[in-house]
Every structure is written in C-alpha cells, then in structure tokens.
Amino acid sequence: IVSSAAPDSGQQVQDWHEWVLLLAGAAELEVAGERLPLSTRDWVVIPAGVPHRVLSTQAGTEWLAVHAPAVVGEPPAAHG
C-alpha cells in the first residue's frame, strides 16, 4: 500500500486481525483511542473488533498489511 499525504481518516472496525508494517515513510495511527506514531520498520497488531484510524501519513509512505482470521480455521471476511 502506498499512501498519499491526505489519508482517509475514517474510523475502521474489522472482523479480522491485522498486522501492519511500515516499510518506508511515516504515519500516525489511532488504535483503541491511543495515538501511535510510526516510522520505517515499526509495526503494530490491530486485533479484530478494535476501532482504529489513520490520522496522518507522509506522502509516499509504504505499508505491508497482513490480515488473519479472528477465529482459527475461518478465512478473513471479504472486503473491498
């Protein structure tokens, strides 16, 4: 994922766990009400059902996001 300088800052609540790695750049997330500044090589796990949002990103920030089922043996819910 490559970010613009103006990310969608709407709150997200997902049915799957998400592991996010910042490959390059900088960003600030809010996870369960806590602000998390991230820079290159920082990562965070966002458990299923936890409210989160992107507060800011540096233009061109690169992310790797891996989704995992909230229940073992079930695939992540489709989204798009």
mmCIF file of C-alpha atoms in Angstrom:
data_model
loop_
_atom_site.group_PDB
_atom_site.id
_atom_site.type_symbol
_atom_site.label_atom_id
_atom_site.label_comp_id
_atom_site.label_asym_id
_atom_site.label_seq_id
_atom_site.Cartn_x
_atom_site.Cartn_y
_atom_site.Cartn_z
ATOM 1 C CA ILE A 1 0.000 0.000 0.000
ATOM 2 C CA VAL A 2 1.325 3.450 -0.883
ATOM 3 C CA SER A 3 -0.212 6.421 0.961
ATOM 4 C CA SER A 4 -0.985 9.910 -0.163
ATOM 5 C CA ALA A 5 -0.393 12.916 2.106
ATOM 6 C CA ALA A 6 -4.153 13.033 2.823
ATOM 7 C CA PRO A 7 -5.301 9.588 4.009
ATOM 8 C CA ASP A 8 -8.901 8.604 4.725
ATOM 9 C CA SER A 9 -9.084 9.222 8.483
ATOM 10 C CA GLY A 10 -12.419 7.496 8.994
ATOM 11 C CA GLN A 11 -12.638 5.003 11.838
ATOM 12 C CA GLN A 12 -12.338 1.324 10.914
ATOM 13 C CA VAL A 13 -13.550 -1.726 12.830
ATOM 14 C CA GLN A 14 -12.704 -5.018 11.137
ATOM 15 C CA ASP A 15 -13.751 -8.637 11.622
ATOM 16 C CA TRP A 16 -10.143 -9.816 11.224
ATOM 17 C CA HIS A 17 -6.797 -9.243 12.935
ATOM 18 C CA GLU A 18 -4.369 -7.013 11.049
ATOM 19 C CA TRP A 19 -0.580 -6.800 11.284
ATOM 20 C CA VAL A 20 0.777 -3.610 9.719
ATOM 21 C CA LEU A 21 4.443 -2.933 8.937
ATOM 22 C CA LEU A 22 5.626 0.488 7.814
ATOM 23 C CA LEU A 23 8.177 -0.238 5.077
ATOM 24 C CA ALA A 24 9.105 3.400 4.379
ATOM 25 C CA GLY A 25 7.899 6.839 5.421
ATOM 26 C CA ALA A 26 5.970 7.957 8.480
ATOM 27 C CA ALA A 27 2.414 7.802 9.761
ATOM 28 C CA GLU A 28 0.326 8.238 12.875
ATOM 29 C CA LEU A 29 -2.463 5.820 13.748
ATOM 30 C CA GLU A 30 -5.069 5.867 16.467
ATOM 31 C CA VAL A 31 -5.781 2.385 17.829
ATOM 32 C CA ALA A 32 -8.375 1.972 20.593
ATOM 33 C CA GLY A 33 -8.038 5.686 21.388
ATOM 34 C CA GLU A 34 -4.223 5.607 21.661
ATOM 35 C CA ARG A 35 -2.116 7.635 19.217
ATOM 36 C CA LEU A 36 0.738 5.620 17.684
ATOM 37 C CA PRO A 37 3.443 7.429 15.687
ATOM 38 C CA LEU A 38 5.083 5.026 13.227
ATOM 39 C CA SER A 39 8.275 5.295 11.204
ATOM 40 C CA THR A 40 10.159 2.929 8.897
ATOM 41 C CA ARG A 41 10.269 -0.654 10.266
ATOM 42 C CA ASP A 42 7.684 -0.001 13.003
ATOM 43 C CA TRP A 43 4.767 -2.411 13.167
ATOM 44 C CA VAL A 44 1.508 -2.804 15.036
ATOM 45 C CA VAL A 45 -1.052 -5.579 15.529
ATOM 46 C CA ILE A 46 -4.667 -4.445 15.428
ATOM 47 C CA PRO A 47 -6.946 -7.123 16.889
ATOM 48 C CA ALA A 48 -10.319 -7.829 15.314
ATOM 49 C CA GLY A 49 -13.061 -5.542 16.590
ATOM 50 C CA VAL A 50 -10.707 -2.777 17.770
ATOM 51 C CA PRO A 51 -11.529 0.720 16.432
ATOM 52 C CA HIS A 52 -8.626 2.330 14.572
ATOM 53 C CA ARG A 53 -7.873 5.001 12.001
ATOM 54 C CA VAL A 54 -5.024 6.652 10.134
ATOM 55 C CA LEU A 55 -4.504 10.168 11.485
ATOM 56 C CA SER A 56 -1.714 11.249 9.137
ATOM 57 C CA THR A 57 0.814 9.940 6.637
ATOM 58 C CA GLN A 58 3.815 11.267 4.823
ATOM 59 C CA ALA A 59 3.191 11.211 1.057
ATOM 60 C CA GLY A 60 4.608 8.007 -0.437
ATOM 61 C CA THR A 61 4.561 6.054 2.829
ATOM 62 C CA GLU A 62 4.710 2.323 2.064
ATOM 63 C CA TRP A 63 2.857 -0.274 4.161
ATOM 64 C CA LEU A 64 2.550 -4.033 4.306
ATOM 65 C CA ALA A 65 -0.741 -5.212 5.812
ATOM 66 C CA VAL A 66 -1.437 -8.864 6.634
ATOM 67 C CA HIS A 67 -4.949 -9.944 7.603
ATOM 68 C CA ALA A 68 -5.632 -13.052 9.686
ATOM 69 C CA PRO A 69 -8.922 -14.658 10.677
ATOM 70 C CA ALA A 70 -10.272 -13.771 14.099
ATOM 71 C CA VAL A 71 -11.199 -17.430 14.586
ATOM 72 C CA VAL A 72 -8.678 -20.118 13.648
ATOM 73 C CA GLY A 73 -9.795 -22.044 10.583
ATOM 74 C CA GLU A 74 -12.005 -19.258 9.177
ATOM 75 C CA PRO A 75 -10.860 -17.069 6.286
ATOM 76 C CA PRO A 76 -10.949 -13.277 6.720
ATOM 77 C CA ALA A 77 -14.205 -11.619 5.700
ATOM 78 C CA ALA A 78 -14.239 -10.302 2.140
ATOM 79 C CA HIS A 79 -13.759 -6.565 1.851
ATOM 80 C CA GLY A 80 -13.086 -4.120 -0.859
#
